[in-house]
Amino acid sequence: EVQLLESGGGLVQPGGSLRLSCAASGFTFSSYSMHWVRQAPGKGLEWVSVISPDGGLTYYADSVKGRFTISRDYSKKTLYLEMNSLRADDTAVYYCAKGQLGTVTTPWGQGTLVTVSS
Amino acid sequence: QSALTQPPSASGSPGQSVTISCTGTSSDVGGYDYVSWYQQHPGKAPKLMIYDVSKRPSGVPDRFSGSKSGNTASLTVSGLQAEDEADYYCSSYAGSTYVFGTGTKVTVL
């Protein structure tokens, strides 16, 4: 059974940084691409970033490019999202997800809330 | 990377059908057969209902079906049930990146 557990969210001031983690279990972590997707309060879903199974390829939404960095640790089976220069419009629940051939699959975890505010 | 366009709302009575559209461009929906649909109930994480335009994951009722024509994909829910009342989002692969739709709230009257 696929299980994803996000953590690391919290309250941060504009311009600050935060690192999110996603602990994965129930599947072969090294065989799948992994995504981050976010949802601002009361708003729709927004795709954020993806990393290839071998970690060699990473892609980002224009809204976070140059500020966010996705990475993965195979020994810990953990996905990360390093977020810098945070802005108020980055406030959202952040979910990690397993990818498969053009699809962001589910289940997702419970998400972790990031609030950017002074 | 503009969001795919969905109608804000759709509705139907129990037993009826409702169809939701998802309009993109030739760079996303029209360019790849990688359109997905997600169902989200309030306070819950989304659930994948359709992938690869028209395939259903295991456990998803066959009342849910997907199709695509040109730059527009569609999700049809047949035989509407009370538990189908939720927000629905489409998504498409866009050549390295991905894009979600604006979301549609489905109400069962």
mmCIF file with all atom_site columns, C-alpha atoms in Angstrom:
data_model
loop_
_atom_site.group_PDB
_atom_site.id
_atom_site.type_symbol
_atom_site.label_atom_id
_atom_site.label_alt_id
_atom_site.label_comp_id
_atom_site.label_asym_id
_atom_site.label_entity_id
_atom_site.label_seq_id
_atom_site.pdbx_PDB_ins_code
_atom_site.Cartn_x
_atom_site.Cartn_y
_atom_site.Cartn_z
_atom_site.occupancy
_atom_site.B_iso_or_equiv
_atom_site.pdbx_formal_charge
_atom_site.auth_seq_id
_atom_site.auth_comp_id
_atom_site.auth_asym_id
_atom_site.auth_atom_id
_atom_site.pdbx_PDB_model_num
ATOM 1   C CA . GLU A 1 1   ? 0.000   0.000  0.000   1.00 0.00 ? 1   GLU A CA 1
ATOM 2   C CA . VAL A 1 2   ? 1.415   3.344  -1.087  1.00 0.00 ? 2   VAL A CA 1
ATOM 3   C CA . GLN A 1 3   ? 1.881   5.705  1.836   1.00 0.00 ? 3   GLN A CA 1
ATOM 4   C CA . LEU A 1 4   ? 3.201   9.249  1.683   1.00 0.00 ? 4   LEU A CA 1
ATOM 5   C CA . LEU A 1 5   ? 3.730   11.376 4.776   1.00 0.00 ? 5   LEU A CA 1
ATOM 6   C CA . GLU A 1 6   ? 4.513   15.057 4.310   1.00 0.00 ? 6   GLU A CA 1
ATOM 7   C CA . SER A 1 7   ? 6.080   17.214 7.007   1.00 0.00 ? 7   SER A CA 1
ATOM 8   C CA . GLY A 1 8   ? 7.990   20.436 7.518   1.00 0.00 ? 8   GLY A CA 1
ATOM 9   C CA . GLY A 1 9   ? 5.261   23.006 6.985   1.00 0.00 ? 9   GLY A CA 1
ATOM 10  C CA . GLY A 1 10  ? 4.690   25.967 9.235   1.00 0.00 ? 10  GLY A CA 1
ATOM 11  C CA . LEU A 1 11  ? 4.537   29.734 9.506   1.00 0.00 ? 11  LEU A CA 1
ATOM 12  C CA . VAL A 1 12  ? 7.326   31.641 7.793   1.00 0.00 ? 12  VAL A CA 1
ATOM 13  C CA . GLN A 1 13  ? 7.864   35.316 7.046   1.00 0.00 ? 13  GLN A CA 1
ATOM 14  C CA . PRO A 1 14  ? 7.930   36.649 3.483   1.00 0.00 ? 14  PRO A CA 1
ATOM 15  C CA . GLY A 1 15  ? 11.385  36.162 2.034   1.00 0.00 ? 15  GLY A CA 1
ATOM 16  C CA . GLY A 1 16  ? 12.061  33.230 4.330   1.00 0.00 ? 16  GLY A CA 1
ATOM 17  C CA . SER A 1 17  ? 12.896  29.599 3.641   1.00 0.00 ? 17  SER A CA 1
ATOM 18  C CA . LEU A 1 18  ? 11.446  26.218 4.497   1.00 0.00 ? 18  LEU A CA 1
ATOM 19  C CA . ARG A 1 19  ? 12.203  22.598 3.636   1.00 0.00 ? 19  ARG A CA 1
ATOM 20  C CA . LEU A 1 20  ? 9.398   20.120 3.181   1.00 0.00 ? 20  LEU A CA 1
ATOM 21  C CA . SER A 1 21  ? 9.864   16.355 3.458   1.00 0.00 ? 21  SER A CA 1
ATOM 22  C CA . CYS A 1 22  ? 7.817   13.437 2.193   1.00 0.00 ? 22  CYS A CA 1
ATOM 23  C CA . ALA A 1 23  ? 8.485   9.963  3.579   1.00 0.00 ? 23  ALA A CA 1
ATOM 24  C CA . ALA A 1 24  ? 7.476   7.253  1.117   1.00 0.00 ? 24  ALA A CA 1
ATOM 25  C CA . SER A 1 25  ? 6.648   3.605  1.706   1.00 0.00 ? 25  SER A CA 1
ATOM 26  C CA . GLY A 1 26  ? 4.792   0.752  0.083   1.00 0.00 ? 26  GLY A CA 1
ATOM 27  C CA . PHE A 1 27  ? 6.482   0.970  -3.320  1.00 0.00 ? 27  PHE A CA 1
ATOM 28  C CA . THR A 1 28  ? 9.935   0.916  -4.867  1.00 0.00 ? 28  THR A CA 1
ATOM 29  C CA . PHE A 1 29  ? 10.875  4.554  -4.332  1.00 0.00 ? 29  PHE A CA 1
ATOM 30  C CA . SER A 1 30  ? 13.747  4.514  -6.805  1.00 0.00 ? 30  SER A CA 1
ATOM 31  C CA . SER A 1 31  ? 11.553  3.383  -9.699  1.00 0.00 ? 31  SER A CA 1
ATOM 32  C CA . TYR A 1 32  ? 9.133   6.285  -9.843  1.00 0.00 ? 32  TYR A CA 1
ATOM 33  C CA . SER A 1 33  ? 9.151   9.979  -10.513 1.00 0.00 ? 33  SER A CA 1
ATOM 34  C CA . MET A 1 34  ? 7.853   12.067 -7.630  1.00 0.00 ? 34  MET A CA 1
ATOM 35  C CA . HIS A 1 35  ? 5.808   15.272 -7.641  1.00 0.00 ? 35  HIS A CA 1
ATOM 36  C CA . TRP A 1 36  ? 4.872   18.149 -5.397  1.00 0.00 ? 36  TRP A CA 1
ATOM 37  C CA . VAL A 1 37  ? 1.391   19.636 -5.815  1.00 0.00 ? 37  VAL A CA 1
ATOM 38  C CA . ARG A 1 38  ? -0.055  22.473 -3.770  1.00 0.00 ? 38  ARG A CA 1
ATOM 39  C CA . GLN A 1 39  ? -3.485  23.879 -2.957  1.00 0.00 ? 39  GLN A CA 1
ATOM 40  C CA . ALA A 1 40  ? -3.976  27.372 -1.599  1.00 0.00 ? 40  ALA A CA 1
ATOM 41  C CA . PRO A 1 41  ? -6.785  27.719 0.962   1.00 0.00 ? 41  PRO A CA 1
ATOM 42  C CA . GLY A 1 42  ? -10.129 27.530 -0.813  1.00 0.00 ? 42  GLY A CA 1
ATOM 43  C CA . LYS A 1 43  ? -8.439  27.344 -4.213  1.00 0.00 ? 43  LYS A CA 1
ATOM 44  C CA . GLY A 1 44  ? -7.651  24.743 -6.852  1.00 0.00 ? 44  GLY A CA 1
ATOM 45  C CA . LEU A 1 45  ? -4.747  22.396 -7.346  1.00 0.00 ? 45  LEU A CA 1
ATOM 46  C CA . GLU A 1 46  ? -1.440  23.665 -8.717  1.00 0.00 ? 46  GLU A CA 1
ATOM 47  C CA . TRP A 1 47  ? 1.359   21.409 -9.917  1.00 0.00 ? 47  TRP A CA 1
ATOM 48  C CA . VAL A 1 48  ? 4.702   22.527 -8.465  1.00 0.00 ? 48  VAL A CA 1
ATOM 49  C CA . SER A 1 49  ? 7.552   20.227 -9.438  1.00 0.00 ? 49  SER A CA 1
ATOM 50  C CA . VAL A 1 50  ? 8.646   16.749 -10.526 1.00 0.00 ? 50  VAL A CA 1
ATOM 51  C CA . ILE A 1 51  ? 11.865  14.770 -10.182 1.00 0.00 ? 51  ILE A CA 1
ATOM 52  C CA . SER A 1 52  ? 12.802  11.759 -12.303 1.00 0.00 ? 52  SER A CA 1
ATOM 53  C CA . PRO A 1 53  ? 13.339  8.294  -10.816 1.00 0.00 ? 53  PRO A CA 1
ATOM 54  C CA . ASP A 1 54  ? 17.126  8.687  -10.920 1.00 0.00 ? 54  ASP A CA 1
ATOM 55  C CA . GLY A 1 55  ? 17.026  12.283 -9.710  1.00 0.00 ? 55  GLY A CA 1
ATOM 56  C CA . GLY A 1 56  ? 18.785  13.542 -12.799 1.00 0.00 ? 56  GLY A CA 1
ATOM 57  C CA . LEU A 1 57  ? 15.886  15.515 -14.210 1.00 0.00 ? 57  LEU A CA 1
ATOM 58  C CA . THR A 1 58  ? 13.839  18.134 -12.407 1.00 0.00 ? 58  THR A CA 1
ATOM 59  C CA . TYR A 1 59  ? 11.104  20.428 -13.681 1.00 0.00 ? 59  TYR A CA 1
ATOM 60  C CA . TYR A 1 60  ? 9.223   23.284 -12.086 1.00 0.00 ? 60  TYR A CA 1
ATOM 61  C CA . ALA A 1 61  ? 6.149   25.425 -12.527 1.00 0.00 ? 61  ALA A CA 1
ATOM 62  C CA . ASP A 1 62  ? 7.010   28.925 -13.712 1.00 0.00 ? 62  ASP A CA 1
ATOM 63  C CA . SER A 1 63  ? 5.613   30.302 -10.455 1.00 0.00 ? 63  SER A CA 1
ATOM 64  C CA . VAL A 1 64  ? 8.353   28.623 -8.374  1.00 0.00 ? 64  VAL A CA 1
ATOM 65  C CA . LYS A 1 65  ? 11.234  28.284 -10.818 1.00 0.00 ? 65  LYS A CA 1
ATOM 66  C CA . GLY A 1 66  ? 14.463  29.680 -9.387  1.00 0.00 ? 66  GLY A CA 1
ATOM 67  C CA . ARG A 1 67  ? 13.070  29.694 -5.835  1.00 0.00 ? 67  ARG A CA 1
ATOM 68  C CA . PHE A 1 68  ? 12.192  26.035 -5.134  1.00 0.00 ? 68  PHE A CA 1
ATOM 69  C CA . THR A 1 69  ? 14.413  22.954 -5.439  1.00 0.00 ? 69  THR A CA 1
ATOM 70  C CA . ILE A 1 70  ? 13.157  19.371 -5.496  1.00 0.00 ? 70  ILE A CA 1
ATOM 71  C CA . SER A 1 71  ? 15.432  16.513 -4.441  1.00 0.00 ? 71  SER A CA 1
ATOM 72  C CA . ARG A 1 72  ? 15.277  12.937 -3.164  1.00 0.00 ? 72  ARG A CA 1
ATOM 73  C CA . ASP A 1 73  ? 17.213  10.666 -0.795  1.00 0.00 ? 73  ASP A CA 1
ATOM 74  C CA . TYR A 1 74  ? 17.030  7.023  -1.788  1.00 0.00 ? 74  TYR A CA 1
ATOM 75  C CA . SER A 1 75  ? 18.471  5.655  1.456   1.00 0.00 ? 75  SER A CA 1
ATOM 76  C CA . LYS A 1 76  ? 15.769  7.444  3.430   1.00 0.00 ? 76  LYS A CA 1
ATOM 77  C CA . LYS A 1 77  ? 13.065  7.003  0.740   1.00 0.00 ? 77  LYS A CA 1
ATOM 78  C CA . THR A 1 78  ? 12.291  10.656 1.203   1.00 0.00 ? 78  THR A CA 1
ATOM 79  C CA . LEU A 1 79  ? 11.371  13.457 -1.194  1.00 0.00 ? 79  LEU A CA 1
ATOM 80  C CA . TYR A 1 80  ? 12.232  17.062 -0.389  1.00 0.00 ? 80  TYR A CA 1
ATOM 81  C CA . LEU A 1 81  ? 11.184  20.531 -1.477  1.00 0.00 ? 81  LEU A CA 1
ATOM 82  C CA . GLU A 1 82  ? 13.527  23.354 -0.548  1.00 0.00 ? 82  GLU A CA 1
ATOM 83  C CA . MET A 1 83  ? 11.612  26.629 -0.713  1.00 0.00 ? 83  MET A CA 1
ATOM 84  C CA . ASN A 1 84  ? 13.385  29.994 -0.708  1.00 0.00 ? 84  ASN A CA 1
ATOM 85  C CA . SER A 1 85  ? 12.284  33.608 -1.161  1.00 0.00 ? 85  SER A CA 1
ATOM 86  C CA . LEU A 1 86  ? 8.821   32.639 -0.015  1.00 0.00 ? 86  LEU A CA 1
ATOM 87  C CA . ARG A 1 87  ? 5.902   34.899 -0.878  1.00 0.00 ? 87  ARG A CA 1
ATOM 88  C CA . ALA A 1 88  ? 2.384   35.241 0.455   1.00 0.00 ? 88  ALA A CA 1
ATOM 89  C CA . ASP A 1 89  ? 1.017   33.476 -2.623  1.00 0.00 ? 89  ASP A CA 1
ATOM 90  C CA . ASP A 1 90  ? 3.055   30.374 -1.752  1.00 0.00 ? 90  ASP A CA 1
ATOM 91  C CA . THR A 1 91  ? 0.680   29.825 1.175   1.00 0.00 ? 91  THR A CA 1
ATOM 92  C CA . ALA A 1 92  ? -0.899  26.421 0.564   1.00 0.00 ? 92  ALA A CA 1
ATOM 93  C CA . VAL A 1 93  ? -1.174  22.814 1.600   1.00 0.00 ? 93  VAL A CA 1
ATOM 94  C CA . TYR A 1 94  ? 1.670   20.964 -0.109  1.00 0.00 ? 94  TYR A CA 1
ATOM 95  C CA . TYR A 1 95  ? 1.179   17.344 -1.172  1.00 0.00 ? 95  TYR A CA 1
ATOM 96  C CA . CYS A 1 96  ? 3.708   14.881 -2.523  1.00 0.00 ? 96  CYS A CA 1
ATOM 97  C CA . ALA A 1 97  ? 2.667   12.270 -5.044  1.00 0.00 ? 97  ALA A CA 1
ATOM 98  C CA . LYS A 1 98  ? 4.040   9.320  -6.965  1.00 0.00 ? 98  LYS A CA 1
ATOM 99  C CA . GLY A 1 99  ? 4.225   9.725  -10.701 1.00 0.00 ? 99  GLY A CA 1
ATOM 100 C CA . GLN A 1 100 ? 3.644   7.235  -13.468 1.00 0.00 ? 100 GLN A CA 1
ATOM 101 C CA . LEU A 1 101 ? 3.887   7.826  -17.205 1.00 0.00 ? 101 LEU A CA 1
ATOM 102 C CA . GLY A 1 102 ? 2.272   11.221 -17.534 1.00 0.00 ? 102 GLY A CA 1
ATOM 103 C CA . THR A 1 103 ? 0.055   10.882 -14.482 1.00 0.00 ? 103 THR A CA 1
ATOM 104 C CA . VAL A 1 104 ? 0.265   12.274 -10.969 1.00 0.00 ? 104 VAL A CA 1
ATOM 105 C CA . THR A 1 105 ? -1.114  9.266  -9.123  1.00 0.00 ? 105 THR A CA 1
ATOM 106 C CA . THR A 1 106 ? -2.969  8.991  -5.829  1.00 0.00 ? 106 THR A CA 1
ATOM 107 C CA . PRO A 1 107 ? -3.121  8.337  -2.914  1.00 0.00 ? 107 PRO A CA 1
ATOM 108 C CA . TRP A 1 108 ? -1.479  11.457 -1.578  1.00 0.00 ? 108 TRP A CA 1
ATOM 109 C CA . GLY A 1 109 ? -0.639  12.123 2.027   1.00 0.00 ? 109 GLY A CA 1
ATOM 110 C CA . GLN A 1 110 ? -2.503  14.463 4.313   1.00 0.00 ? 110 GLN A CA 1
ATOM 111 C CA . GLY A 1 111 ? -0.379  17.357 3.099   1.00 0.00 ? 111 GLY A CA 1
ATOM 112 C CA . THR A 1 112 ? 1.582   19.930 5.053   1.00 0.00 ? 112 THR A CA 1
ATOM 113 C CA . LEU A 1 113 ? 0.429   23.522 5.435   1.00 0.00 ? 113 LEU A CA 1
ATOM 114 C CA . VAL A 1 114 ? 2.835   26.332 4.593   1.00 0.00 ? 114 VAL A CA 1
ATOM 115 C CA . THR A 1 115 ? 1.754   29.805 5.674   1.00 0.00 ? 115 THR A CA 1
ATOM 116 C CA . VAL A 1 116 ? 3.771   32.797 4.507   1.00 0.00 ? 116 VAL A CA 1
ATOM 117 C CA . SER A 1 117 ? 2.874   35.837 6.553   1.00 0.00 ? 117 SER A CA 1
ATOM 118 C CA . SER A 1 118 ? 4.441   38.566 8.632   1.00 0.00 ? 118 SER A CA 1
ATOM 119 C CA . GLN B 2 1   ? 1.704   27.118 -18.015 1.00 0.00 ? 1   GLN B CA 1
ATOM 120 C CA . SER B 2 2   ? -1.847  28.431 -17.870 1.00 0.00 ? 2   SER B CA 1
ATOM 121 C CA . ALA B 2 3   ? -4.413  26.417 -15.964 1.00 0.00 ? 3   ALA B CA 1
ATOM 122 C CA . LEU B 2 4   ? -6.745  24.265 -18.022 1.00 0.00 ? 4   LEU B CA 1
ATOM 123 C CA . THR B 2 5   ? -10.239 25.743 -18.275 1.00 0.00 ? 5   THR B CA 1
ATOM 124 C CA . GLN B 2 6   ? -13.145 23.981 -16.563 1.00 0.00 ? 6   GLN B CA 1
ATOM 125 C CA . PRO B 2 7   ? -16.680 25.238 -15.880 1.00 0.00 ? 7   PRO B CA 1
ATOM 126 C CA . PRO B 2 8   ? -16.988 26.418 -12.255 1.00 0.00 ? 8   PRO B CA 1
ATOM 127 C CA . SER B 2 9   ? -20.012 24.274 -11.568 1.00 0.00 ? 9   SER B CA 1
ATOM 128 C CA . ALA B 2 10  ? -22.176 21.443 -12.863 1.00 0.00 ? 10  ALA B CA 1
ATOM 129 C CA . SER B 2 11  ? -25.188 19.681 -11.445 1.00 0.00 ? 11  SER B CA 1
ATOM 130 C CA . GLY B 2 12  ? -27.616 16.854 -11.958 1.00 0.00 ? 12  GLY B CA 1
ATOM 131 C CA . SER B 2 13  ? -30.282 14.864 -10.184 1.00 0.00 ? 13  SER B CA 1
ATOM 132 C CA . PRO B 2 14  ? -29.599 11.382 -8.824  1.00 0.00 ? 14  PRO B CA 1
ATOM 133 C CA . GLY B 2 15  ? -29.476 8.879  -11.642 1.00 0.00 ? 15  GLY B CA 1
ATOM 134 C CA . GLN B 2 16  ? -28.752 11.488 -14.290 1.00 0.00 ? 16  GLN B CA 1
ATOM 135 C CA . SER B 2 17  ? -25.461 12.128 -16.066 1.00 0.00 ? 17  SER B CA 1
ATOM 136 C CA . VAL B 2 18  ? -23.177 15.125 -15.867 1.00 0.00 ? 18  VAL B CA 1
ATOM 137 C CA . THR B 2 19  ? -20.293 15.958 -18.177 1.00 0.00 ? 19  THR B CA 1
ATOM 138 C CA . ILE B 2 20  ? -17.407 18.265 -17.291 1.00 0.00 ? 20  ILE B CA 1
ATOM 139 C CA . SER B 2 21  ? -15.155 19.787 -19.937 1.00 0.00 ? 21  SER B CA 1
ATOM 140 C CA . CYS B 2 22  ? -11.464 20.601 -19.658 1.00 0.00 ? 22  CYS B CA 1
ATOM 141 C CA . THR B 2 23  ? -10.005 22.849 -22.329 1.00 0.00 ? 23  THR B CA 1
ATOM 142 C CA . GLY B 2 24  ? -6.314  23.313 -22.917 1.00 0.00 ? 24  GLY B CA 1
ATOM 143 C CA . THR B 2 25  ? -4.042  23.797 -25.879 1.00 0.00 ? 25  THR B CA 1
ATOM 144 C CA . SER B 2 26  ? -2.074  21.735 -28.359 1.00 0.00 ? 26  SER B CA 1
ATOM 145 C CA . SER B 2 27  ? 0.851   21.946 -25.903 1.00 0.00 ? 27  SER B CA 1
ATOM 146 C CA . ASP B 2 28  ? -0.963  20.003 -23.211 1.00 0.00 ? 28  ASP B CA 1
ATOM 147 C CA . VAL B 2 29  ? -4.376  18.338 -23.620 1.00 0.00 ? 29  VAL B CA 1
ATOM 148 C CA . GLY B 2 30  ? -4.214  18.239 -27.406 1.00 0.00 ? 30  GLY B CA 1
ATOM 149 C CA . GLY B 2 31  ? -0.613  17.117 -27.571 1.00 0.00 ? 31  GLY B CA 1
ATOM 150 C CA . TYR B 2 32  ? -0.605  14.064 -25.322 1.00 0.00 ? 32  TYR B CA 1
ATOM 151 C CA . ASP B 2 33  ? -2.922  11.258 -24.269 1.00 0.00 ? 33  ASP B CA 1
ATOM 152 C CA . TYR B 2 34  ? -2.067  11.937 -20.638 1.00 0.00 ? 34  TYR B CA 1
ATOM 153 C CA . VAL B 2 35  ? -5.182  13.576 -19.233 1.00 0.00 ? 35  VAL B CA 1
ATOM 154 C CA . SER B 2 36  ? -6.213  12.694 -15.695 1.00 0.00 ? 36  SER B CA 1
ATOM 155 C CA . TRP B 2 37  ? -9.246  13.504 -13.566 1.00 0.00 ? 37  TRP B CA 1
ATOM 156 C CA . TYR B 2 38  ? -9.351  13.845 -9.778  1.00 0.00 ? 38  TYR B CA 1
ATOM 157 C CA . GLN B 2 39  ? -12.226 13.909 -7.293  1.00 0.00 ? 39  GLN B CA 1
ATOM 158 C CA . GLN B 2 40  ? -11.848 15.913 -4.095  1.00 0.00 ? 40  GLN B CA 1
ATOM 159 C CA . HIS B 2 41  ? -14.293 15.922 -1.208  1.00 0.00 ? 41  HIS B CA 1
ATOM 160 C CA . PRO B 2 42  ? -14.127 18.778 1.315   1.00 0.00 ? 42  PRO B CA 1
ATOM 161 C CA . GLY B 2 43  ? -11.159 18.501 3.632   1.00 0.00 ? 43  GLY B CA 1
ATOM 162 C CA . LYS B 2 44  ? -9.805  15.433 1.840   1.00 0.00 ? 44  LYS B CA 1
ATOM 163 C CA . ALA B 2 45  ? -6.910  14.797 -0.508  1.00 0.00 ? 45  ALA B CA 1
ATOM 164 C CA . PRO B 2 46  ? -7.791  14.342 -4.188  1.00 0.00 ? 46  PRO B CA 1
ATOM 165 C CA . LYS B 2 47  ? -8.440  10.868 -5.593  1.00 0.00 ? 47  LYS B CA 1
ATOM 166 C CA . LEU B 2 48  ? -7.465  9.808  -9.110  1.00 0.00 ? 48  LEU B CA 1
ATOM 167 C CA . MET B 2 49  ? -10.573 8.781  -11.063 1.00 0.00 ? 49  MET B CA 1
ATOM 168 C CA . ILE B 2 50  ? -9.350  8.670  -14.681 1.00 0.00 ? 50  ILE B CA 1
ATOM 169 C CA . TYR B 2 51  ? -5.884  8.550  -16.225 1.00 0.00 ? 51  TYR B CA 1
ATOM 170 C CA . ASP B 2 52  ? -4.533  8.349  -19.777 1.00 0.00 ? 52  ASP B CA 1
ATOM 171 C CA . VAL B 2 53  ? -7.727  10.107 -20.977 1.00 0.00 ? 53  VAL B CA 1
ATOM 172 C CA . SER B 2 54  ? -10.087 7.188  -20.399 1.00 0.00 ? 54  SER B CA 1
ATOM 173 C CA . LYS B 2 55  ? -8.579  4.538  -18.105 1.00 0.00 ? 55  LYS B CA 1
ATOM 174 C CA . ARG B 2 56  ? -9.988  3.876  -14.658 1.00 0.00 ? 56  ARG B CA 1
ATOM 175 C CA . PRO B 2 57  ? -7.789  2.895  -11.711 1.00 0.00 ? 57  PRO B CA 1
ATOM 176 C CA . SER B 2 58  ? -8.801  -0.215 -9.851  1.00 0.00 ? 58  SER B CA 1
ATOM 177 C CA . GLY B 2 59  ? -11.777 0.438  -7.592  1.00 0.00 ? 59  GLY B CA 1
ATOM 178 C CA . VAL B 2 60  ? -13.217 3.401  -9.504  1.00 0.00 ? 60  VAL B CA 1
ATOM 179 C CA . PRO B 2 61  ? -16.815 2.696  -10.590 1.00 0.00 ? 61  PRO B CA 1
ATOM 180 C CA . ASP B 2 62  ? -17.465 2.384  -14.316 1.00 0.00 ? 62  ASP B CA 1
ATOM 181 C CA . ARG B 2 63  ? -19.971 5.229  -13.927 1.00 0.00 ? 63  ARG B CA 1
ATOM 182 C CA . PHE B 2 64  ? -16.943 7.448  -14.437 1.00 0.00 ? 64  PHE B CA 1
ATOM 183 C CA . SER B 2 65  ? -15.652 7.758  -17.996 1.00 0.00 ? 65  SER B CA 1
ATOM 184 C CA . GLY B 2 66  ? -13.266 10.040 -19.841 1.00 0.00 ? 66  GLY B CA 1
ATOM 185 C CA . SER B 2 67  ? -12.729 11.121 -23.420 1.00 0.00 ? 67  SER B CA 1
ATOM 186 C CA . LYS B 2 68  ? -10.836 13.676 -25.460 1.00 0.00 ? 68  LYS B CA 1
ATOM 187 C CA . SER B 2 69  ? -11.333 15.535 -28.726 1.00 0.00 ? 69  SER B CA 1
ATOM 188 C CA . GLY B 2 70  ? -8.685  17.939 -29.892 1.00 0.00 ? 70  GLY B CA 1
ATOM 189 C CA . ASN B 2 71  ? -7.715  20.303 -27.081 1.00 0.00 ? 71  ASN B CA 1
ATOM 190 C CA . THR B 2 72  ? -10.727 19.438 -24.917 1.00 0.00 ? 72  THR B CA 1
ATOM 191 C CA . ALA B 2 73  ? -11.099 16.511 -22.556 1.00 0.00 ? 73  ALA B CA 1
ATOM 192 C CA . SER B 2 74  ? -14.301 15.488 -20.823 1.00 0.00 ? 74  SER B CA 1
ATOM 193 C CA . LEU B 2 75  ? -15.332 13.551 -17.731 1.00 0.00 ? 75  LEU B CA 1
ATOM 194 C CA . THR B 2 76  ? -18.794 12.004 -17.638 1.00 0.00 ? 76  THR B CA 1
ATOM 195 C CA . VAL B 2 77  ? -20.386 10.743 -14.461 1.00 0.00 ? 77  VAL B CA 1
ATOM 196 C CA . SER B 2 78  ? -23.371 8.538  -15.230 1.00 0.00 ? 78  SER B CA 1
ATOM 197 C CA . GLY B 2 79  ? -26.003 7.455  -12.763 1.00 0.00 ? 79  GLY B CA 1
ATOM 198 C CA . LEU B 2 80  ? -25.193 10.286 -10.383 1.00 0.00 ? 80  LEU B CA 1
ATOM 199 C CA . GLN B 2 81  ? -25.107 9.363  -6.727  1.00 0.00 ? 81  GLN B CA 1
ATOM 200 C CA . ALA B 2 82  ? -25.056 11.571 -3.638  1.00 0.00 ? 82  ALA B CA 1
ATOM 201 C CA . GLU B 2 83  ? -21.443 10.649 -2.927  1.00 0.00 ? 83  GLU B CA 1
ATOM 202 C CA . ASP B 2 84  ? -20.386 12.021 -6.325  1.00 0.00 ? 84  ASP B CA 1
ATOM 203 C CA . GLU B 2 85  ? -20.927 15.541 -5.022  1.00 0.00 ? 85  GLU B CA 1
ATOM 204 C CA . ALA B 2 86  ? -17.376 16.920 -4.914  1.00 0.00 ? 86  ALA B CA 1
ATOM 205 C CA . ASP B 2 87  ? -14.859 19.089 -6.701  1.00 0.00 ? 87  ASP B CA 1
ATOM 206 C CA . TYR B 2 88  ? -13.338 17.640 -9.851  1.00 0.00 ? 88  TYR B CA 1
ATOM 207 C CA . TYR B 2 89  ? -10.031 18.632 -11.419 1.00 0.00 ? 89  TYR B CA 1
ATOM 208 C CA . CYS B 2 90  ? -8.488  17.654 -14.726 1.00 0.00 ? 90  CYS B CA 1
ATOM 209 C CA . SER B 2 91  ? -4.761  17.529 -15.312 1.00 0.00 ? 91  SER B CA 1
ATOM 210 C CA . SER B 2 92  ? -2.548  17.118 -18.335 1.00 0.00 ? 92  SER B CA 1
ATOM 211 C CA . TYR B 2 93  ? 1.057   16.339 -19.075 1.00 0.00 ? 93  TYR B CA 1
ATOM 212 C CA . ALA B 2 94  ? 2.565   19.285 -20.940 1.00 0.00 ? 94  ALA B CA 1
ATOM 213 C CA . GLY B 2 95  ? 5.936   17.968 -22.044 1.00 0.00 ? 95  GLY B CA 1
ATOM 214 C CA . SER B 2 96  ? 8.111   17.764 -18.888 1.00 0.00 ? 96  SER B CA 1
ATOM 215 C CA . THR B 2 97  ? 5.690   19.810 -16.803 1.00 0.00 ? 97  THR B CA 1
ATOM 216 C CA . TYR B 2 98  ? 2.099   19.265 -15.766 1.00 0.00 ? 98  TYR B CA 1
ATOM 217 C CA . VAL B 2 99  ? -0.937  21.503 -15.477 1.00 0.00 ? 99  VAL B CA 1
ATOM 218 C CA . PHE B 2 100 ? -4.180  21.234 -13.522 1.00 0.00 ? 100 PHE B CA 1
ATOM 219 C CA . GLY B 2 101 ? -7.598  22.549 -14.418 1.00 0.00 ? 101 GLY B CA 1
ATOM 220 C CA . THR B 2 102 ? -9.454  25.310 -12.626 1.00 0.00 ? 102 THR B CA 1
ATOM 221 C CA . GLY B 2 103 ? -11.826 22.845 -10.979 1.00 0.00 ? 103 GLY B CA 1
ATOM 222 C CA . THR B 2 104 ? -15.554 22.116 -11.207 1.00 0.00 ? 104 THR B CA 1
ATOM 223 C CA . LYS B 2 105 ? -17.923 21.768 -8.287  1.00 0.00 ? 105 LYS B CA 1
ATOM 224 C CA . VAL B 2 106 ? -20.460 19.038 -8.994  1.00 0.00 ? 106 VAL B CA 1
ATOM 225 C CA . THR B 2 107 ? -23.715 19.286 -7.089  1.00 0.00 ? 107 THR B CA 1
ATOM 226 C CA . VAL B 2 108 ? -26.190 16.433 -6.853  1.00 0.00 ? 108 VAL B CA 1
ATOM 227 C CA . LEU B 2 109 ? -29.621 18.058 -6.696  1.00 0.00 ? 109 LEU B CA 1
#
